[in-house]
mmCIF file of C-alpha atoms and ligand atoms in Angstrom:
data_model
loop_
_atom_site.group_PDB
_atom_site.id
_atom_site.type_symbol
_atom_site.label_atom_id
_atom_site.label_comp_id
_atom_site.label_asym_id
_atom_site.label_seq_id
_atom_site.Cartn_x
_atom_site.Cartn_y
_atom_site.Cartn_z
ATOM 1 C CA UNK A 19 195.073 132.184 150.565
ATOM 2 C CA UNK A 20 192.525 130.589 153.110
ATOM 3 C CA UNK A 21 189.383 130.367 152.676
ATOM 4 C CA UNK A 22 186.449 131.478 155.423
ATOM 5 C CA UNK A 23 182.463 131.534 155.797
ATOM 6 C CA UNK A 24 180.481 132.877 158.225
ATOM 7 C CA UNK A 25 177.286 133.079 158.986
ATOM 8 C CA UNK A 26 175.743 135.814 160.865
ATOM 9 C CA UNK A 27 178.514 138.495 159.891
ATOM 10 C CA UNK A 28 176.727 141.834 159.682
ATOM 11 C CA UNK A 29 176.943 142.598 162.676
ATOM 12 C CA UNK A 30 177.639 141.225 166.842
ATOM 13 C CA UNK A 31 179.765 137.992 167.501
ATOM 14 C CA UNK A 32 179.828 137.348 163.458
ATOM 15 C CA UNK A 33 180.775 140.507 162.481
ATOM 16 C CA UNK A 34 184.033 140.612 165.129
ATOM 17 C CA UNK A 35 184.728 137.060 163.335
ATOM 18 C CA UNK A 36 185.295 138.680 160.076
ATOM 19 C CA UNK A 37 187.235 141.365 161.617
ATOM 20 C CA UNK A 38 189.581 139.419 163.056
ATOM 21 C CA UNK A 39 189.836 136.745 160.253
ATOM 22 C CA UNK A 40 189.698 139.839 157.937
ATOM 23 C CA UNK A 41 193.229 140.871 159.630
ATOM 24 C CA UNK A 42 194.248 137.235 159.363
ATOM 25 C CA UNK A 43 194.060 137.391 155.734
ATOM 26 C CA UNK A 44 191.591 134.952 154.769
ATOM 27 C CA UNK A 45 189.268 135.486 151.990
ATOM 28 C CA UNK A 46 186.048 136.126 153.148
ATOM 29 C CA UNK A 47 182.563 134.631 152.347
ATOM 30 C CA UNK A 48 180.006 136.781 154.813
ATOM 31 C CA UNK A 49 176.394 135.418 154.944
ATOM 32 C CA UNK A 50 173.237 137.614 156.627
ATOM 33 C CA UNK A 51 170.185 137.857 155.050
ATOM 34 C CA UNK A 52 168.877 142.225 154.959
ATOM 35 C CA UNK A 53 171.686 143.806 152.003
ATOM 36 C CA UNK A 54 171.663 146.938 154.061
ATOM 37 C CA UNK A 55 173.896 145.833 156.735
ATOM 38 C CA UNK A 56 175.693 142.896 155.141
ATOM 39 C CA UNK A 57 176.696 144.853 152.216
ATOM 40 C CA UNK A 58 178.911 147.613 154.273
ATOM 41 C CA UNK A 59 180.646 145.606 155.977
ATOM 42 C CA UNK A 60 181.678 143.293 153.027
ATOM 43 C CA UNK A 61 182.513 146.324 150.905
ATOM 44 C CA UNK A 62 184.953 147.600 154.165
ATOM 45 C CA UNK A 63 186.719 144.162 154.349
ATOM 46 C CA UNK A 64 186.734 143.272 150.463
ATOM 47 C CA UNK A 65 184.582 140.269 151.480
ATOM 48 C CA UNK A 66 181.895 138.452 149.382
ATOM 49 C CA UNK A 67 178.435 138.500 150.555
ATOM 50 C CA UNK A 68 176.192 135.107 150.699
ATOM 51 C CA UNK A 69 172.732 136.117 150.838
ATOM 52 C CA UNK A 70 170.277 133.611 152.206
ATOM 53 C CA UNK A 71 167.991 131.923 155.146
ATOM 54 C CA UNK A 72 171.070 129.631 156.686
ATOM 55 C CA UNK A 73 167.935 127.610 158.220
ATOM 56 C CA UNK A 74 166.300 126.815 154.682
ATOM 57 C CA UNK A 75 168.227 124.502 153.005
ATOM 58 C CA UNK A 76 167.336 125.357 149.568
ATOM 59 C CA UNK A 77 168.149 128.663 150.194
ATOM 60 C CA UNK A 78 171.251 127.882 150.822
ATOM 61 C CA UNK A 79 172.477 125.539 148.262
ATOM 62 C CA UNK A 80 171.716 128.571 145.678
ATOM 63 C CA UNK A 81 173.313 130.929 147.614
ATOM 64 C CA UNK A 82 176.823 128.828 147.485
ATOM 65 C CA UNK A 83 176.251 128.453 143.812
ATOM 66 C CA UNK A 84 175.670 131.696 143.160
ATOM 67 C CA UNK A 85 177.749 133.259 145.620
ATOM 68 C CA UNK A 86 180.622 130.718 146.772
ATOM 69 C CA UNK A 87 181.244 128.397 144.357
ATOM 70 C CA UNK A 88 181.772 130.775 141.380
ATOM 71 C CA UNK A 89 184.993 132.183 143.400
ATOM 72 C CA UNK A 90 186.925 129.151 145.125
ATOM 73 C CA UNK A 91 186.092 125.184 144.734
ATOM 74 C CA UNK A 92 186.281 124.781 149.169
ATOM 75 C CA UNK A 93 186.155 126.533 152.029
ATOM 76 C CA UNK A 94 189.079 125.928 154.598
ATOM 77 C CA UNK A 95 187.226 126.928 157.776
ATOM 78 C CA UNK A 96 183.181 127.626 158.270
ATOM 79 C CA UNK A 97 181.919 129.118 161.371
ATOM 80 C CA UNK A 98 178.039 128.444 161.917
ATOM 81 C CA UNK A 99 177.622 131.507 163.952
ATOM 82 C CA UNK A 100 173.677 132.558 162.924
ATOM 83 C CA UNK A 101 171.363 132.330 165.458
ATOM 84 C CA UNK A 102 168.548 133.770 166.875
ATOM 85 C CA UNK A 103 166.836 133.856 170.380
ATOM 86 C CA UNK A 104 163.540 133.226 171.496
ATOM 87 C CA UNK A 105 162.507 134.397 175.079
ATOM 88 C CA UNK A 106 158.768 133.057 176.494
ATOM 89 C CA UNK A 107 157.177 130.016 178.385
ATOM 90 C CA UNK A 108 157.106 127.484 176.333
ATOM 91 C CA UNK A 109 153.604 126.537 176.578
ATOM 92 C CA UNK A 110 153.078 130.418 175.137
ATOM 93 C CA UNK A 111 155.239 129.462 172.007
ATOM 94 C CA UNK A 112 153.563 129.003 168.596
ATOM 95 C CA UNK A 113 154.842 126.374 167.094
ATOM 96 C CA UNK A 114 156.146 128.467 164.049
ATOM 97 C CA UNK A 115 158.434 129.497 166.362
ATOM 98 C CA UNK A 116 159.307 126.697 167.560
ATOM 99 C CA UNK A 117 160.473 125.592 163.860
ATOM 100 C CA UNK A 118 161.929 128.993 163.341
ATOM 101 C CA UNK A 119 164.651 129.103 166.430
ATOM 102 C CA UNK A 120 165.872 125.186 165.670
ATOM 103 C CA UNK A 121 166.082 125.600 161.693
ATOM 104 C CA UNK A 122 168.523 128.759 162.597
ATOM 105 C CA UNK A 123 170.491 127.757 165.013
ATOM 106 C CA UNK A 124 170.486 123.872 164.369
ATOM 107 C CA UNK A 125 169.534 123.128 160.940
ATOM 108 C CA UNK A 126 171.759 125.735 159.678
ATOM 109 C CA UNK A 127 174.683 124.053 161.203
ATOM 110 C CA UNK A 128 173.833 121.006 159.383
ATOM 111 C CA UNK A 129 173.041 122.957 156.268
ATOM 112 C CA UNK A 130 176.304 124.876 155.905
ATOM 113 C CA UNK A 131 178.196 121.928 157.020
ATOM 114 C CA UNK A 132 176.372 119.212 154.626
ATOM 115 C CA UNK A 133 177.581 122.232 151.637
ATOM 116 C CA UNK A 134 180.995 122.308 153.064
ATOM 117 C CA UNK A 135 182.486 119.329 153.790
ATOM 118 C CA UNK A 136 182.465 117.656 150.030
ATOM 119 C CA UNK A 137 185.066 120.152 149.393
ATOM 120 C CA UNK A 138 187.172 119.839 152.925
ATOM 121 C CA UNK A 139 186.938 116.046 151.941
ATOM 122 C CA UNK A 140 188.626 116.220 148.813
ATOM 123 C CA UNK A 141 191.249 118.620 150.726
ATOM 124 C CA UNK A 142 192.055 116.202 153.590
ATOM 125 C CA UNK A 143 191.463 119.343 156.193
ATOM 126 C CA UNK A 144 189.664 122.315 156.741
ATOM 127 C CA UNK A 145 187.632 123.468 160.090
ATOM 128 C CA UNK A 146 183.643 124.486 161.382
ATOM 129 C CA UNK A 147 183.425 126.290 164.850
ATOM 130 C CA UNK A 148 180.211 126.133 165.802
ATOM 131 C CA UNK A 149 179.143 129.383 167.775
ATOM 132 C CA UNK A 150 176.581 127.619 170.755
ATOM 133 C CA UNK A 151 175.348 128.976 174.366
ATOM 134 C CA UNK A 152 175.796 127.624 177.670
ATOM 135 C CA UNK A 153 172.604 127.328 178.041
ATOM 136 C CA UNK A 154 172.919 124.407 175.546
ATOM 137 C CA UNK A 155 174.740 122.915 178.566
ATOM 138 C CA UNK A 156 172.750 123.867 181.918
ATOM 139 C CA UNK A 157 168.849 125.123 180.178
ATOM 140 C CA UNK A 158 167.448 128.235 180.696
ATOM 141 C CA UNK A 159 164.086 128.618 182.207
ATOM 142 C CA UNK A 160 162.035 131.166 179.287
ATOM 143 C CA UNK A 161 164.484 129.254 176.515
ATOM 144 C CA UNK A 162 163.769 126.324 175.795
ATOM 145 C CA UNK A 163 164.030 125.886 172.398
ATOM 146 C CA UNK A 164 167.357 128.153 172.409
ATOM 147 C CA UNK A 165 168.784 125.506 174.108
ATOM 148 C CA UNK A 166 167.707 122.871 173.002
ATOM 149 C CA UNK A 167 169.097 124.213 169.554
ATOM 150 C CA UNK A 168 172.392 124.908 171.600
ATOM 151 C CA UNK A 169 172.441 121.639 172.860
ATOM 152 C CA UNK A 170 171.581 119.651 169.549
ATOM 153 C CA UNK A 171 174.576 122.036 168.026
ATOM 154 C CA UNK A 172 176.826 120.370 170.860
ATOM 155 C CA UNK A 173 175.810 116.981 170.380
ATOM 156 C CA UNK A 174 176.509 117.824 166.367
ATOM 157 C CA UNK A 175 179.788 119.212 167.060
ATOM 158 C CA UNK A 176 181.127 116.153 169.081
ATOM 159 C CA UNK A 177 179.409 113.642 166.603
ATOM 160 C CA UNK A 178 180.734 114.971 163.311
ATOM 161 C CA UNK A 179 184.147 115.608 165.316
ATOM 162 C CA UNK A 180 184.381 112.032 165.412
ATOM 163 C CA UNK A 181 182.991 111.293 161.599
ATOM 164 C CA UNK A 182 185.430 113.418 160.267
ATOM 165 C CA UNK A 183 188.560 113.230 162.010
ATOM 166 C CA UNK A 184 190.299 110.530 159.501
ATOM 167 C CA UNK A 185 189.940 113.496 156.638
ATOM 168 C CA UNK A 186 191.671 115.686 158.798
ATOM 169 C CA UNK A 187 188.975 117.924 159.728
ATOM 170 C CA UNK A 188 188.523 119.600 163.110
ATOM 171 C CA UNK A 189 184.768 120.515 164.321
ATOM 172 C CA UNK A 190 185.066 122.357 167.558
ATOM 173 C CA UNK A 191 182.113 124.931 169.290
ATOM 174 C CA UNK A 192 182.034 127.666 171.936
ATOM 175 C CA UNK A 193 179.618 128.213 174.454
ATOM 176 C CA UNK A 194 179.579 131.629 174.866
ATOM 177 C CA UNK A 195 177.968 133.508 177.985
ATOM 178 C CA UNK A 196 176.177 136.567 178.189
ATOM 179 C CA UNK A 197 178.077 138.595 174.904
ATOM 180 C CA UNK A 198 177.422 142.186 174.497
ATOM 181 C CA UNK A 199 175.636 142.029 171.224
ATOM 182 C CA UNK A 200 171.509 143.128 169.951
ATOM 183 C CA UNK A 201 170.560 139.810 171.192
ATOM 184 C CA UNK A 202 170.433 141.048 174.727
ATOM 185 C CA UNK A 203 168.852 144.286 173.707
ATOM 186 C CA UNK A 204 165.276 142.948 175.186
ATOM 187 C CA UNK A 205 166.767 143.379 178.290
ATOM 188 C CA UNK A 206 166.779 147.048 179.813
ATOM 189 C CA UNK A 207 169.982 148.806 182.074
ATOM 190 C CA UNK A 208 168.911 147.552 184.933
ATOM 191 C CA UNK A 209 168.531 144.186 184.113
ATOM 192 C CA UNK A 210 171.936 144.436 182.944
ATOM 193 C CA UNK A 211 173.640 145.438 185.777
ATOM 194 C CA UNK A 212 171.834 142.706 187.649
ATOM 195 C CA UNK A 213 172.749 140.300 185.047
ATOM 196 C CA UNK A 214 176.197 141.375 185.073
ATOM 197 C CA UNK A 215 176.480 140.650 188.995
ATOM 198 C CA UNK A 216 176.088 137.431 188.098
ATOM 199 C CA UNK A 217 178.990 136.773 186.327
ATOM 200 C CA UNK A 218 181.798 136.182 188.043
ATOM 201 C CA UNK A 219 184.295 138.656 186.214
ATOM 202 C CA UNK A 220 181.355 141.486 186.732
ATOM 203 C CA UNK A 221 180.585 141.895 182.906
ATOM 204 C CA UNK A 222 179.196 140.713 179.497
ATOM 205 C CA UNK A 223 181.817 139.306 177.583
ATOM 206 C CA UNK A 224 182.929 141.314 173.966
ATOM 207 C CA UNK A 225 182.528 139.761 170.725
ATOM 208 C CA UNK A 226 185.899 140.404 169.839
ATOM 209 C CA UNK A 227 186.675 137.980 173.095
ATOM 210 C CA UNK A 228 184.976 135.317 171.417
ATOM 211 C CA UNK A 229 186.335 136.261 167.318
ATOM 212 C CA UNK A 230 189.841 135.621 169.495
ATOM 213 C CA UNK A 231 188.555 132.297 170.190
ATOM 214 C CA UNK A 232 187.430 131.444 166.786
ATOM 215 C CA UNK A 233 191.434 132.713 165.783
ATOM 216 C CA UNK A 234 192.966 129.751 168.062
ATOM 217 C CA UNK A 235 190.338 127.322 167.207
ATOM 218 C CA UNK A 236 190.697 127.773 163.539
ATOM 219 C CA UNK A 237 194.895 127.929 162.921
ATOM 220 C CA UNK A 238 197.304 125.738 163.715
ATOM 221 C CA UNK A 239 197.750 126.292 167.729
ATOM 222 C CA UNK A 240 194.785 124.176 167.850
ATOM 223 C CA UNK A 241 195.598 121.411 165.377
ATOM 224 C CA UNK A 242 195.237 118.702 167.900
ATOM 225 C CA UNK A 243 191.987 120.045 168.953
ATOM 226 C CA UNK A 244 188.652 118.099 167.595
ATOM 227 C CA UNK A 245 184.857 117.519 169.354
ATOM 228 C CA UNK A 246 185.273 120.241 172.033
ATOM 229 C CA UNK A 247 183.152 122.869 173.304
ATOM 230 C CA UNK A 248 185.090 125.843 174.677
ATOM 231 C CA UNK A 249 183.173 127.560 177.540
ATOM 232 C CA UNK A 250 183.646 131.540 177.243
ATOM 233 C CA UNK A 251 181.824 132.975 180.154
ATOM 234 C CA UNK A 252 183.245 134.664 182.449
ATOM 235 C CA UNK A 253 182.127 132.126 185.450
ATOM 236 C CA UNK A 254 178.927 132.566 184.855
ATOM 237 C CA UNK A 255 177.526 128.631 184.908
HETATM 238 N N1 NAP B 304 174.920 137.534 172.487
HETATM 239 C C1 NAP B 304 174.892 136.564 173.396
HETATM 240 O O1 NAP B 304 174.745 136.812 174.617
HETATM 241 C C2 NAP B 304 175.096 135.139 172.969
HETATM 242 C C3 NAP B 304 175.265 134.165 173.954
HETATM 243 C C4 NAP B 304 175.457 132.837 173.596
HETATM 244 C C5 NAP B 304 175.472 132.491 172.253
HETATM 245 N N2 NAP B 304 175.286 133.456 171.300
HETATM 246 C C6 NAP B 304 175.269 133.019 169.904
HETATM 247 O O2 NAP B 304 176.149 133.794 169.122
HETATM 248 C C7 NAP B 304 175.672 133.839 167.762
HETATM 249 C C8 NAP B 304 175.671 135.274 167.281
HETATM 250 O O3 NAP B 304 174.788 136.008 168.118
HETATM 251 P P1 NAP B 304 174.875 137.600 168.300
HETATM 252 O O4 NAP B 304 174.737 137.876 169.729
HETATM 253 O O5 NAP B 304 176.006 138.153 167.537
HETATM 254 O O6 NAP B 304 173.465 137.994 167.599
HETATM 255 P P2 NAP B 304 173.029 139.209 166.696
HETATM 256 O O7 NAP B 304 173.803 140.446 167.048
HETATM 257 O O8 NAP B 304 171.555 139.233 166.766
HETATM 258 O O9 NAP B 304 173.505 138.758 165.225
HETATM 259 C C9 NAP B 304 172.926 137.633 164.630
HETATM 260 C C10 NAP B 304 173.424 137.513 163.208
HETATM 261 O O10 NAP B 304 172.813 136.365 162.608
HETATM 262 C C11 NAP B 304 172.167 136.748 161.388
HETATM 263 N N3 NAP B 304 171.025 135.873 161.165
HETATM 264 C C12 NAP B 304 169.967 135.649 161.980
HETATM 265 N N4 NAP B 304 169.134 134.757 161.442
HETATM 266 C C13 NAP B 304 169.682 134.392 160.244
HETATM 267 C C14 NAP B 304 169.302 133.501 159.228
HETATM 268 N N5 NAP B 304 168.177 132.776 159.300
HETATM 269 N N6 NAP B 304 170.098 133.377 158.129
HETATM 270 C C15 NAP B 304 171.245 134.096 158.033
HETATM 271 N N7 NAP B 304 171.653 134.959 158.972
HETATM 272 C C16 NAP B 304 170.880 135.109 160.067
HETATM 273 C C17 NAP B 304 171.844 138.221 161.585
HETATM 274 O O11 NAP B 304 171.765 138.904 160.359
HETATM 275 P P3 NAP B 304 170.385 139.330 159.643
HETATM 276 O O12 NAP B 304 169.319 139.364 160.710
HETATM 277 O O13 NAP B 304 170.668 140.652 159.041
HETATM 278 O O14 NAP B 304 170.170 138.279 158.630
HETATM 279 C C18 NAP B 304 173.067 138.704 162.336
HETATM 280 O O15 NAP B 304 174.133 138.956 161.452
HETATM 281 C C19 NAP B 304 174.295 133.170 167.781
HETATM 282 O O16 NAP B 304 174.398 131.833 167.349
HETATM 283 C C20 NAP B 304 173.910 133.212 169.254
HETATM 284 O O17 NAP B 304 173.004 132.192 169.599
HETATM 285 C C21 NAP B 304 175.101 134.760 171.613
#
């Protein structure tokens, strides 16, 4: 039986991950941080919960301990999908902020990784799908630090591709576009519609369009498949 973590499960992009890995068959490791939404969905898909802060390392080396470690010695795939946004001119951001949107959305990745790949190693395979933006790729004006995170997580992906291709691990990302998920729920209907104009197919992507991603990235379709980022975004950039 394979082995899967993910971060940011309890609900959006992460929770259609576990949904679809769920019907896969893994065993499931689900991180998130509040009990009260984590906790139903691991009960519904006979997952285990990781409680912690994915962007404090500490914090997350007791939380495999406690949580991971005491069920399975590896993980076969790990998909860094936590993140948060942060929408405001950057000279207007406090600094604490700053620290706060690249410890969850770029530390982490090095953080769940760093606990991760010990046990891959001694496997000779396994596989982390980063979940990035494509604003990581082009910027977005108001989001600076989102994509700079989203970039760094790009950079990371094609670097430790390359470090850890002769154990037979695959790193691979996707840049998704505008997903239907809480994260956009700053913006009202109407800047939705507008938004959605944009995009060339007329619409926010789903999160299960990007879980079905994940599926191909992680199994053996894409076993040649190391240091990519797959765009999802409905021609948007
Ligand atoms: N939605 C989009 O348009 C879009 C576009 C491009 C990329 N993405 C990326 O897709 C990923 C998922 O986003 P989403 O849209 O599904 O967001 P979401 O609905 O806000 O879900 C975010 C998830 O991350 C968890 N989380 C946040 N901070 C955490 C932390 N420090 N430690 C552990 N868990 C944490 C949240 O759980 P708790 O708060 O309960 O802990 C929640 O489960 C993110 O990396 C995001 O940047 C999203």
């Amino acid at each position: 039986m394979k082995t899967a973590l993910i971060s940011g499960a309890s609900r959006g992009i992460g929770l259609a991950i576990a949904e679809a890995l769920s019907a896969d068959g893994y065993t499931l490791f689900l991180n998130g941080r509040h009990p009260e939404t984590l906790e139903p969905v691991c009960q519904r898909l006979g997952a285990h919960p990781v409680y912690c802060d994915v962007g404090i390392y500490a914090d997350a080396a007791a939380a495999f301990d406690r949580d991971v470690w005491h069920y399975t010695d590896h993980i076969d795939l790990l998909v860094n999908n936590a993140g948060i946004s942060y929408v405001g001119l950057l000279q207007e951001m406090d600094p604490a902020e700053w620290d706060r949107v690249i410890s969850t959305n770029l530390t982490s990745v090095f953080n769940l990784s760093h606990l991760v790949l010990p046990g891959m190693i001694r496997q000779q395979k396994g596989a982390i799908i980063n979940i990035s933006s494509i604003w990581g790729q082009t910027g977005a004006s108001m989001e600076v630090a989102y994509s700079a995170s989203k970039g760094g997580v790009d950079a990371f992906t094609r670097a430790l591709a390359r470090e850890v291709a002769p154990s037979g691990i695959r790193v691979n990302a996707i840049a998704c576009g505008v997903i239907d998920t809480t994260m956009n729920d700053h913006l009202d209907p109407e800047e939705k519609a507008d938004l959605a104009n944009e995009i060339g197919l007329g619409r926010f992507g789903q999160p299960e369009e990007i879980a079905s991603i994940v599926r191909f990235l992680a199994g053996d379709a894409a076993s040649y498949v190391t240091g990519q980022i797959l765009t999802a975004d409905g021609a948007f950039i």
